[in-house]
mmCIF file of C-alpha atoms in Angstrom:
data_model
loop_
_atom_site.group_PDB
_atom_site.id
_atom_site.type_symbol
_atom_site.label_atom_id
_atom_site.label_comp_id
_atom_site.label_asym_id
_atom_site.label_seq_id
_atom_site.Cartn_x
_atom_site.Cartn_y
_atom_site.Cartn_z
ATOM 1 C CA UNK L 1 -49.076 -95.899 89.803
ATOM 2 C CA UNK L 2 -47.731 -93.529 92.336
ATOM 3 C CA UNK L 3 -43.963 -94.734 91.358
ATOM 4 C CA UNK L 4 -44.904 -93.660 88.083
ATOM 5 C CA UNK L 5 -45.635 -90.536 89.136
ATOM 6 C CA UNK L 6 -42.823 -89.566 91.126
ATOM 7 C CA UNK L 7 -40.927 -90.404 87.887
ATOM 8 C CA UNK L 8 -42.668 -88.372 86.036
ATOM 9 C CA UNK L 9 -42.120 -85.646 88.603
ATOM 10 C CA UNK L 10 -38.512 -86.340 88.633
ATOM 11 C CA UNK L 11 -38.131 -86.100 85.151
ATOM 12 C CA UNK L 12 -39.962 -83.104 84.782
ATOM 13 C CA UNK L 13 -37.851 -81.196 87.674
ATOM 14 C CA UNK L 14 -34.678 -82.322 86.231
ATOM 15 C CA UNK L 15 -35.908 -81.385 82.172
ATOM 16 C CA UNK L 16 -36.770 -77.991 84.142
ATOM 17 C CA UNK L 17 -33.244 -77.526 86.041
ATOM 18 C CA UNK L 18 -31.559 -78.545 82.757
ATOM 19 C CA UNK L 19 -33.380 -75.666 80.587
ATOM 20 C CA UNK L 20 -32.902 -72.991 83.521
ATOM 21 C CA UNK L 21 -28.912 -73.276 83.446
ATOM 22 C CA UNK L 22 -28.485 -74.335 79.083
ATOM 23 C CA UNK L 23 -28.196 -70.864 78.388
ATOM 24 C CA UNK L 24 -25.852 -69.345 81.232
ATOM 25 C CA UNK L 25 -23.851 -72.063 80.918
ATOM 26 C CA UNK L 26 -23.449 -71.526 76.983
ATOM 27 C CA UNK L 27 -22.053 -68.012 78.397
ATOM 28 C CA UNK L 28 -17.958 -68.284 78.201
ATOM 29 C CA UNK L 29 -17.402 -66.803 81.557
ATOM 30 C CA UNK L 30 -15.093 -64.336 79.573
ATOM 31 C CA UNK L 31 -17.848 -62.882 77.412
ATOM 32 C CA UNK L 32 -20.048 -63.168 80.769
ATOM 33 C CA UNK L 33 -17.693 -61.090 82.804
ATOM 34 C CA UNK L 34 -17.684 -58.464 79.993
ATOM 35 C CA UNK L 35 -21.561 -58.339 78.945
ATOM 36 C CA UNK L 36 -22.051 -57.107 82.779
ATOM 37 C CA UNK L 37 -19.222 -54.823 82.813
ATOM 38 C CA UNK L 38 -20.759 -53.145 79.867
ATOM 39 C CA UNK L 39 -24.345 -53.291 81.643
ATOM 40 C CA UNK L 40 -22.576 -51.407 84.507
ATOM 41 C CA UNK L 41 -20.974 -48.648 82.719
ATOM 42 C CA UNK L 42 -24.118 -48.039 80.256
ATOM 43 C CA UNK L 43 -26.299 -47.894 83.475
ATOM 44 C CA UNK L 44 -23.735 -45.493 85.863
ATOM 45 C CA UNK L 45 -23.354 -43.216 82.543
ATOM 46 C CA UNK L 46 -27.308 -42.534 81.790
ATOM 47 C CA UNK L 47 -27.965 -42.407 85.705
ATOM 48 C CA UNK L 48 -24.775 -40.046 86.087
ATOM 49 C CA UNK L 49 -25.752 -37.814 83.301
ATOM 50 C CA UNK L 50 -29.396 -36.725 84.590
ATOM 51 C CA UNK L 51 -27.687 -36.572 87.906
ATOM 52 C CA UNK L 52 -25.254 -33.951 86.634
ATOM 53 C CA UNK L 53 -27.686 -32.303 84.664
ATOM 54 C CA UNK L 54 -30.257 -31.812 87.776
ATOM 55 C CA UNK L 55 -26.640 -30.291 89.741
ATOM 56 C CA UNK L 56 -25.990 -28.237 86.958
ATOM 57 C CA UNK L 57 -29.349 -26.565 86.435
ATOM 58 C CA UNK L 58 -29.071 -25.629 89.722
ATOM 59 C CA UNK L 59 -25.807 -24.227 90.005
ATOM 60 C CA UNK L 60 -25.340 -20.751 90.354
ATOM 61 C CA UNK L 61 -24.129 -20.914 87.220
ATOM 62 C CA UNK L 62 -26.247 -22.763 84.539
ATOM 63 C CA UNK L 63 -24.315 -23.438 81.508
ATOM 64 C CA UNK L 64 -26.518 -23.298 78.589
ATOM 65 C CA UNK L 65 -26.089 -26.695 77.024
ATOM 66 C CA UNK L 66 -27.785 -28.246 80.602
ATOM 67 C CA UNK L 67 -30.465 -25.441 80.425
ATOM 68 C CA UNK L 68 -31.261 -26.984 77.060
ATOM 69 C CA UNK L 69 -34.608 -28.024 76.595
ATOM 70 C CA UNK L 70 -33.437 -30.913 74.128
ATOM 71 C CA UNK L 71 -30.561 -31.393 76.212
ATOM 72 C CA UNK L 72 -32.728 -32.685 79.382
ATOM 73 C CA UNK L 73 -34.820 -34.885 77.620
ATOM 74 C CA UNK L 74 -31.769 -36.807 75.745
ATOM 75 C CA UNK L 75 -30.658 -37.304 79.383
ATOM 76 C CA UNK L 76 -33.846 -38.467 81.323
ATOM 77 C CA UNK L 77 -34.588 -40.637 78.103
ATOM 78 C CA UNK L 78 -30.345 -41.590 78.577
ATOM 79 C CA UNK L 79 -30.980 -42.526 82.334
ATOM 80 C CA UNK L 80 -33.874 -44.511 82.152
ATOM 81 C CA UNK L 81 -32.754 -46.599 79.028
ATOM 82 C CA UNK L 82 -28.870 -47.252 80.435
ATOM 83 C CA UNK L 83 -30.197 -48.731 83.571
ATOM 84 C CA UNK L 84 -32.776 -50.810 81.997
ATOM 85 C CA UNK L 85 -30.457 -51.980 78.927
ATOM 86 C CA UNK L 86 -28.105 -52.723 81.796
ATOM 87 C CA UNK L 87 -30.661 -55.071 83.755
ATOM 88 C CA UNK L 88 -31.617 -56.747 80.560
ATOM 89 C CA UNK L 89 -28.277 -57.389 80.248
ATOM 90 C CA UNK L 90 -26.609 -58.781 83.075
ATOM 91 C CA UNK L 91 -30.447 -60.611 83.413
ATOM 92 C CA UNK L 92 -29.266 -62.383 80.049
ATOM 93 C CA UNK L 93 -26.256 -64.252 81.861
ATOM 94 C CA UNK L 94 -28.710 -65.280 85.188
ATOM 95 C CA UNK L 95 -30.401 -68.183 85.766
ATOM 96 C CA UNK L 96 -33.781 -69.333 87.302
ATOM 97 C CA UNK L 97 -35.080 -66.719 89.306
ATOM 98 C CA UNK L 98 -32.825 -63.863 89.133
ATOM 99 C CA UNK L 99 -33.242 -64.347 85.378
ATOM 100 C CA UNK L 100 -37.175 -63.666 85.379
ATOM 101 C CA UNK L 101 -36.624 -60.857 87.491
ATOM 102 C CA UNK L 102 -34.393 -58.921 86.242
ATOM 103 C CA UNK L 103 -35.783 -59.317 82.720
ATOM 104 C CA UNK L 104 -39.316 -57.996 83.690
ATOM 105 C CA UNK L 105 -37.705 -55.073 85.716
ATOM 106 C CA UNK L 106 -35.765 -54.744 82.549
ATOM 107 C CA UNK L 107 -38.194 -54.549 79.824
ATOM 108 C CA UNK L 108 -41.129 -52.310 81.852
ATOM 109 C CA UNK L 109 -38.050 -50.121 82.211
ATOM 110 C CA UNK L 110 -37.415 -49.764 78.299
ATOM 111 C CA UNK L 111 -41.563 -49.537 77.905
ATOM 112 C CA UNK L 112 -41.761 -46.773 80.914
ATOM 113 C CA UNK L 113 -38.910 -44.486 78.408
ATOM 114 C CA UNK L 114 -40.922 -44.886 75.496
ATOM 115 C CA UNK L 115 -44.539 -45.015 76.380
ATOM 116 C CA UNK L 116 -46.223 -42.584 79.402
ATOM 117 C CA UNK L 117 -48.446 -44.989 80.062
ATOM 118 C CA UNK L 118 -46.462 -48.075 81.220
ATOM 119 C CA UNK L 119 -44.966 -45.657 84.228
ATOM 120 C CA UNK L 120 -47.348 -47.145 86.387
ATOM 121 C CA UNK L 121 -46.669 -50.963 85.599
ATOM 122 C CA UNK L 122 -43.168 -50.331 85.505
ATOM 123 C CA UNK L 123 -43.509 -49.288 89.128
ATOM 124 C CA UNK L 124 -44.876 -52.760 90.283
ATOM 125 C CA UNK L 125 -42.893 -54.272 87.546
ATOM 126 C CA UNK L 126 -39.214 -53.251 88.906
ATOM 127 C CA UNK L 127 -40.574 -53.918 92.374
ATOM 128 C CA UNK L 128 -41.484 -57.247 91.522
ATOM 129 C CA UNK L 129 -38.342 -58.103 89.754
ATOM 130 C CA UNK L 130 -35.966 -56.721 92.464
ATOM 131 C CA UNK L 131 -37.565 -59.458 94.674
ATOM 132 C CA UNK L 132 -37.357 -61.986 92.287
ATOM 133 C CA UNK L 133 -33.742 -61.472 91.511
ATOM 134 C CA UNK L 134 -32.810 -61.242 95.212
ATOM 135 C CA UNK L 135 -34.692 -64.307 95.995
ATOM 136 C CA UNK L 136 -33.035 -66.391 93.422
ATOM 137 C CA UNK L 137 -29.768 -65.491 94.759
ATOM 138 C CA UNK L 138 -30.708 -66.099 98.323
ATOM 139 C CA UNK L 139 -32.497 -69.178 97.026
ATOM 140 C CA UNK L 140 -29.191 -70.671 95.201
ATOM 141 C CA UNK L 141 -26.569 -69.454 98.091
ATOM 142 C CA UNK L 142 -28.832 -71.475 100.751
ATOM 143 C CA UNK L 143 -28.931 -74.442 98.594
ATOM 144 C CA UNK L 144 -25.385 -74.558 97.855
ATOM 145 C CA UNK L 145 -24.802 -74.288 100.915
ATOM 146 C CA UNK L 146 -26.949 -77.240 101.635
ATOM 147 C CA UNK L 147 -24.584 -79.088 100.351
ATOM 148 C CA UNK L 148 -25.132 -79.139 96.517
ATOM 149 C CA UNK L 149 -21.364 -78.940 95.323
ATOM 150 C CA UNK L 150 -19.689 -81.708 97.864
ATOM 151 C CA UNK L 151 -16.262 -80.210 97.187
ATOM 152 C CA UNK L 152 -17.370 -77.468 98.993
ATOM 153 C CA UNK L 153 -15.967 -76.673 102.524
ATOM 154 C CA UNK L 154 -19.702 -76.160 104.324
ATOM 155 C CA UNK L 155 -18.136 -76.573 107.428
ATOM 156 C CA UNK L 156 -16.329 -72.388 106.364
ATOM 157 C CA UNK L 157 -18.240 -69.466 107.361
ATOM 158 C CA UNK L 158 -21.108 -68.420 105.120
ATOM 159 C CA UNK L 159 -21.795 -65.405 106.769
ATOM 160 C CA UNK L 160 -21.027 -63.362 103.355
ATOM 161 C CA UNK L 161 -23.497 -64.465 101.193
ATOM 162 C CA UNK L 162 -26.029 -64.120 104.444
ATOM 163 C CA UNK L 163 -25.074 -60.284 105.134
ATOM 164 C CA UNK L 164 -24.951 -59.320 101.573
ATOM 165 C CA UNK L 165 -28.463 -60.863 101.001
ATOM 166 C CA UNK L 166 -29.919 -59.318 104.054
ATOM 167 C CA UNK L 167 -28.282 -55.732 102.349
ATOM 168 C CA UNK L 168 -29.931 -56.165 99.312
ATOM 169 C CA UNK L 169 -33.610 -56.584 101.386
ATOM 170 C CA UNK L 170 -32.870 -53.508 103.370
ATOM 171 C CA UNK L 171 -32.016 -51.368 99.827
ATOM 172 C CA UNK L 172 -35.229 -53.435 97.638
ATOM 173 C CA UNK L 173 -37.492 -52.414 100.952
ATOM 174 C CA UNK L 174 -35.954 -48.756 100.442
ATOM 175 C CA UNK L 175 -36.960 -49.314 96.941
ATOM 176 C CA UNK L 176 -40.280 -50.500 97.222
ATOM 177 C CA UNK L 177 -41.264 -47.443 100.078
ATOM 178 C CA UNK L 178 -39.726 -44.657 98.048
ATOM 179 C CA UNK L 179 -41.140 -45.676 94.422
ATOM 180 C CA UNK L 180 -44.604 -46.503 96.015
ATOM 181 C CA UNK L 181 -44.051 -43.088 98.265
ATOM 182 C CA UNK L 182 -43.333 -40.987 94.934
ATOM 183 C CA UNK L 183 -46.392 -42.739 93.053
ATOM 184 C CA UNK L 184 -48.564 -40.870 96.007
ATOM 185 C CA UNK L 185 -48.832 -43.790 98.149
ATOM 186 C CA UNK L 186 -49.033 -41.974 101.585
ATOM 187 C CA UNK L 187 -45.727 -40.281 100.283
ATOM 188 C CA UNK L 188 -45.520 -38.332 103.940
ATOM 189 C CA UNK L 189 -44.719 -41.818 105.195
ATOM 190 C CA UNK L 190 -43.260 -44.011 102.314
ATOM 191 C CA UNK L 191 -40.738 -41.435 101.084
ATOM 192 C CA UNK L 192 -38.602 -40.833 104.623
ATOM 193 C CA UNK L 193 -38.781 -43.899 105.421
ATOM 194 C CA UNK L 194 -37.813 -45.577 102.299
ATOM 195 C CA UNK L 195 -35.114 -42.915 101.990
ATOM 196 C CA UNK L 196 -33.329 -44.206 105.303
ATOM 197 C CA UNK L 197 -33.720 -47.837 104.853
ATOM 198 C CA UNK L 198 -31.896 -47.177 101.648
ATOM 199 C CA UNK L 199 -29.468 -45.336 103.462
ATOM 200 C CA UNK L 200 -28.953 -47.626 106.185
ATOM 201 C CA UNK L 201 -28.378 -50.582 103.264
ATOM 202 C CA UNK L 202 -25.764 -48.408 101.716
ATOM 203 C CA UNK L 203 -23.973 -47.861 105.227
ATOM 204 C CA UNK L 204 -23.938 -51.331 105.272
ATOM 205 C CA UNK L 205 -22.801 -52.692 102.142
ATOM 206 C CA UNK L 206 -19.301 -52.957 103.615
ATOM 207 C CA UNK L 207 -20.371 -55.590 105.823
ATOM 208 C CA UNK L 208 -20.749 -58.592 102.859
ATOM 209 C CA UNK L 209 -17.783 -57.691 101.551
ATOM 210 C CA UNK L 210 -15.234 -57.740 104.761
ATOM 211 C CA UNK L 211 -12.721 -55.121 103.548
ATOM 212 C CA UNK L 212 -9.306 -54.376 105.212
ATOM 213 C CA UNK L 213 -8.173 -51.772 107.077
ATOM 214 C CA UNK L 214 -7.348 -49.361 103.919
ATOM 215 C CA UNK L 215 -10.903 -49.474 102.954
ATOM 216 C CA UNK L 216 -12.801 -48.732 106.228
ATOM 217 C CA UNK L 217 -10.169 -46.000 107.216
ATOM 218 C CA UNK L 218 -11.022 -43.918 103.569
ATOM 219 C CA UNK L 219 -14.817 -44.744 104.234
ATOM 220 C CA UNK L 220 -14.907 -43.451 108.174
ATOM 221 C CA UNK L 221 -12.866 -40.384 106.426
ATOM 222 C CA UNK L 222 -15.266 -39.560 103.803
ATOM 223 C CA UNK L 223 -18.228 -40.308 106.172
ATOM 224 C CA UNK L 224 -16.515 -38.188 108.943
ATOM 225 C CA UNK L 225 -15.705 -35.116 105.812
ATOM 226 C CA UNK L 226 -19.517 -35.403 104.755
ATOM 227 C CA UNK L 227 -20.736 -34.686 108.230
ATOM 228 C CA UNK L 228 -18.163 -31.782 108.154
ATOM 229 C CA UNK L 229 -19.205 -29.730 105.525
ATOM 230 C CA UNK L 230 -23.271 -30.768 106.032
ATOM 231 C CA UNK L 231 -22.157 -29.250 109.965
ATOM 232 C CA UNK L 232 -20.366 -25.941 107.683
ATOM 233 C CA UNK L 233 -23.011 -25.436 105.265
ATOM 234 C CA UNK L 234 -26.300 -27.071 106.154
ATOM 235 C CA UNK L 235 -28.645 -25.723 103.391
ATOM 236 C CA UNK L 236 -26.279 -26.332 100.456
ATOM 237 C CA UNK L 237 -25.614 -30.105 101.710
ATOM 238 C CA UNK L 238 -29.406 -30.380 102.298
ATOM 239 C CA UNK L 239 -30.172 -28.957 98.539
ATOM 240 C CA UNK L 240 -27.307 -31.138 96.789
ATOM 241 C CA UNK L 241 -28.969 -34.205 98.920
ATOM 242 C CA UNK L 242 -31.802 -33.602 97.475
ATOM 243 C CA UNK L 243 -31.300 -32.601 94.106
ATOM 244 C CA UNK L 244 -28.488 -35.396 93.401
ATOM 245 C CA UNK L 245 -29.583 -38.272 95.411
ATOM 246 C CA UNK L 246 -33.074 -37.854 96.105
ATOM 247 C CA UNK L 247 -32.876 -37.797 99.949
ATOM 248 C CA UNK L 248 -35.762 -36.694 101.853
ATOM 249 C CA UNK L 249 -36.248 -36.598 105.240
ATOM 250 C CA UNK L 250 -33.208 -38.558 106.788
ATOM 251 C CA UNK L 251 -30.507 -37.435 109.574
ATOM 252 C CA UNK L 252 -27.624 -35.877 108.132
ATOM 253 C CA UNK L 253 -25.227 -38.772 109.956
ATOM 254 C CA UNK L 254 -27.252 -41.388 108.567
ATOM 255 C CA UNK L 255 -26.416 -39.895 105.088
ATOM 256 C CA UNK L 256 -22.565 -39.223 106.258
ATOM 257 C CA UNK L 257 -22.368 -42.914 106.920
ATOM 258 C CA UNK L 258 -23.672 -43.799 103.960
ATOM 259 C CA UNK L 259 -21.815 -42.006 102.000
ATOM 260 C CA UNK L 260 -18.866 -43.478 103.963
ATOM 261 C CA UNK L 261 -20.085 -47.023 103.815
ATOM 262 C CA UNK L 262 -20.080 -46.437 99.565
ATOM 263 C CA UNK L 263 -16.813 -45.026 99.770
ATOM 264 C CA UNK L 264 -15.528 -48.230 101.430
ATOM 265 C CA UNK L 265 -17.165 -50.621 98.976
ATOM 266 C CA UNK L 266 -15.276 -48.459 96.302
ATOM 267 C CA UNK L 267 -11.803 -48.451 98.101
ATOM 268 C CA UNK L 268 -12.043 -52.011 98.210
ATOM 269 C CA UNK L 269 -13.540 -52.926 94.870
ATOM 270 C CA UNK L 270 -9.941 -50.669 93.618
ATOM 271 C CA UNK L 271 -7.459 -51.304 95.525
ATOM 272 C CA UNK L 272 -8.514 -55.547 95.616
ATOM 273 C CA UNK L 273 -9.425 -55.198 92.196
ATOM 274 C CA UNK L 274 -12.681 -56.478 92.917
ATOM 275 C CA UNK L 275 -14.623 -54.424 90.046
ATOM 276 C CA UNK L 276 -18.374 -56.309 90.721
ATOM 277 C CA UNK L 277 -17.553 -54.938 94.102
ATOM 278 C CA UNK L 278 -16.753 -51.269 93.300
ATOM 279 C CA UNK L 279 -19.740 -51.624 90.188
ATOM 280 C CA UNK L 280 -22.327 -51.810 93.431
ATOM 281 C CA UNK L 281 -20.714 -48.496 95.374
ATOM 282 C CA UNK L 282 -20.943 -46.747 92.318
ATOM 283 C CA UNK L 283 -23.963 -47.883 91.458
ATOM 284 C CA UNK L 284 -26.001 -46.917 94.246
ATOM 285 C CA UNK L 285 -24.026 -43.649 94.788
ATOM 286 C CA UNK L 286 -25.199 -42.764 91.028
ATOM 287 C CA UNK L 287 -28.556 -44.391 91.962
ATOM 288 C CA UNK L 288 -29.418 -42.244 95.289
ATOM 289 C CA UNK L 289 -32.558 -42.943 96.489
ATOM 290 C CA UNK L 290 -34.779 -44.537 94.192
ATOM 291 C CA UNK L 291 -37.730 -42.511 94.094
ATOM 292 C CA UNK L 292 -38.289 -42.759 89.919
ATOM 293 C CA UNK L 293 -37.932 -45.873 87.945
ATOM 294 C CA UNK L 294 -34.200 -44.740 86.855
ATOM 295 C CA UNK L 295 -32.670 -44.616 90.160
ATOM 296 C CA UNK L 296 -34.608 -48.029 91.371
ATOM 297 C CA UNK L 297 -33.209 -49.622 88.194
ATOM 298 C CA UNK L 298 -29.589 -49.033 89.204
ATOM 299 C CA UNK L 299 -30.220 -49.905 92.643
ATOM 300 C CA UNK L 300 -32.087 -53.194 91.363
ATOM 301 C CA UNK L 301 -28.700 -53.588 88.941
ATOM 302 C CA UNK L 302 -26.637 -52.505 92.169
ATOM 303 C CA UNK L 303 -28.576 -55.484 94.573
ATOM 304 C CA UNK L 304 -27.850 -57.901 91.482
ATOM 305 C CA UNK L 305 -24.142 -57.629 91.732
ATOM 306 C CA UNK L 306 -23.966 -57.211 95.445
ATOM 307 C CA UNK L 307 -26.085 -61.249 95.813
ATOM 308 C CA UNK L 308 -22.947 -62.388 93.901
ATOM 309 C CA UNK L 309 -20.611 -60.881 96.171
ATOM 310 C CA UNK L 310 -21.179 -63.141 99.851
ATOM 311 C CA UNK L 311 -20.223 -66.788 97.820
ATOM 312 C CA UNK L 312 -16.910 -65.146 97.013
ATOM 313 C CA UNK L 313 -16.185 -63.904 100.307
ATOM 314 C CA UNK L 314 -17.000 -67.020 102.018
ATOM 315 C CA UNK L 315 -14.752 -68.530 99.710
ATOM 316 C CA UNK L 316 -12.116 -65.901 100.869
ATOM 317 C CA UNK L 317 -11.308 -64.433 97.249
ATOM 318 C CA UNK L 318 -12.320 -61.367 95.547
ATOM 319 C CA UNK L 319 -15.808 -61.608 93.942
ATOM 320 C CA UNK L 320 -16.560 -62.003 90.392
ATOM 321 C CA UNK L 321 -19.591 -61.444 88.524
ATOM 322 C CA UNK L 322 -19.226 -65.301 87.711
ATOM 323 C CA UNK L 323 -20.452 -66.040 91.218
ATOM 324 C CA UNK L 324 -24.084 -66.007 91.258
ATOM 325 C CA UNK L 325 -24.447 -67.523 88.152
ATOM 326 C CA UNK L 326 -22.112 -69.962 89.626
ATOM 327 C CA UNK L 327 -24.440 -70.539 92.715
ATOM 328 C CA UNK L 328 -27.409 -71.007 90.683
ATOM 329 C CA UNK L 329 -26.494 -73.300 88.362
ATOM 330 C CA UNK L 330 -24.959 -75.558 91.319
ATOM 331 C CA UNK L 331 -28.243 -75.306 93.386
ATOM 332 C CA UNK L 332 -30.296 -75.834 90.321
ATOM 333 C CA UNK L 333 -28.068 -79.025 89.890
ATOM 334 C CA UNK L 334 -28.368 -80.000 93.518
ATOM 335 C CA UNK L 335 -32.714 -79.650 93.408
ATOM 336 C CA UNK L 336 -32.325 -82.418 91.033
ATOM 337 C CA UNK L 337 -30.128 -85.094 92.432
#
């Protein structure tokens, strides 16, 4: 009797690791690569556009077309779709995990642009995905590297996919403070501190990535030219901080190393041509700190690519958004052997 039922449980695991990976793996990695090179761009345009918008309005001078009424609300509608079409999206081509999540984060996103009154559950909603997705990842790189694929060199350093899942916790954490911190959850608390978590994961992103010298040099320039001109002209840096990237209560070199740390996930994402790479420094530099369900949507997106980034490194080749789908489906495969 008990034999029976550890078949039965077998069966049913394997029937279940089977229907997580059917429809990723019915995804030409072709037509993968370019449904989440889409979701990027869609998602950096709508976040970039409110962001612009917001700089322009306070400009000394305000063109009229930003002062628009009309004009504003095409754009906060534009940023809140663009990242959530964008997490639907690359959601679509995940597996297990990472698939749930980002397609609740994805649809309370689309519901939170449309209705008023799903703001609220979209809160706990991208929250809760975020998690989900980075957990999945984590999940799948720990399991492959377990020993799921035996052509696999386990024996090579793993240390990637490690660093660029502890990243993404710092930036979801940053997430999680500063959305609960905007919804009036002790903001005097939530809101710094979320704000230089998020920082500090930005700073960091570098780290899962390993880039050459190039890379680091342009970053430690822009992080060295940021601190410059916040040194030169304190109250303007402090105002475009805010305005642009939601920043609130952080230390100006945190920020300058942040900015830095972006610029060197860029650098290398170019010059390597490593585009899932430079998708996440662009990402989060559109993104900011999430403090609305926009921004936390691109940093969600931003986390997304950044979990398939440390399998590629360890592997020592550029990373491709075919990674963590990759992963997933090989640690699905392993659970049921």
């Amino acid at each position: 009797m008990r034999r029976s039922t550890g078949l039965l449980r077998e069966r049913a695991r394997t029937a279940a690791s089977d229907a997580a990976t059917v429809a990723a793996a019915t995804i030409p990695p072709v037509r993968r690569r370019r449904v989440r090179a889409a979701a990027a761009v869609v998602a950096i345009a709508g976040l970039a556009s409110l962001t612009l918008t917001r700089v322009a309005l306070n400009s000394p001078i305000v063109l009229p077309a930003a002062a628009s009424g009309q004009w504003f609300d095409f754009v906060s509608t534009a940023a809140t779709v663009g990242p959530a079409l964008g997490v639907l999206a690359v959601g679509v081509t995940a597996d297990g995990w990472s698939r749930l999540g980002l397609v609740i984060a994805g649809v309370f996103g689309l519901l939170s642009a449309v209705a008023p009154a799903a703001q609220s559950p979209a809160v706990g909603a991208v929250i809760a995905g975020g998690w989900l997705t980075l957990t999945g990842r984590a999940t799948a790189g720990l399991l492959a590297a377990a020993g799921a694929d035996a052509e696999r060199d386990v024996s090579a350093p793993s240390d990637g996919a490690a660093v660029s899942v502890v990243v993404g916790a710092v930036l979801l954490g940053g997430v999680t403070l500063s959305l609960f911190g905007a919804a009036g959850v002790r903001p005097a608390l939530f809101r710094p501190t979320g704000t230089v978590l998020v920082l500090v994961g930005m700073a960091a992103t570098p780290l899962g990535i390993r880039p050459g010298t190039v890379p680091l040099v342009v970053g430690g320039v822009a992080a060295v030219g940021t601190f410059w001109v916040s040194a030169a002209a304190p109250f303007t840096t402090g105002a475009v901080a805010l305005i642009a990237g939601s920043v609130v209560g952080a230390p100006v070199a945190l920020l300058a190393v942040a900015l830095g740390g972006l610029t060197a996930t860029i650098t290398y994402g170019v010059l390597e041509t490593a585009p899932d790479t430079a998708v996440v420094g662009v990402l989060l530099l559109a993104a900011g700190v999430p403090s609305s369900i926009p921004r936390a949507l691109g940093a969600v997106l931003a986390v997304a690519f950044l979990a398939a980034i440390g399998p590629a490194v360890t592997a020592g080749r550029p990373p491709t958004s075919d990674d963590a789908s990759t992963d997933e489906s090989t640690a699905t495969d392993g659970g049921s052997t």
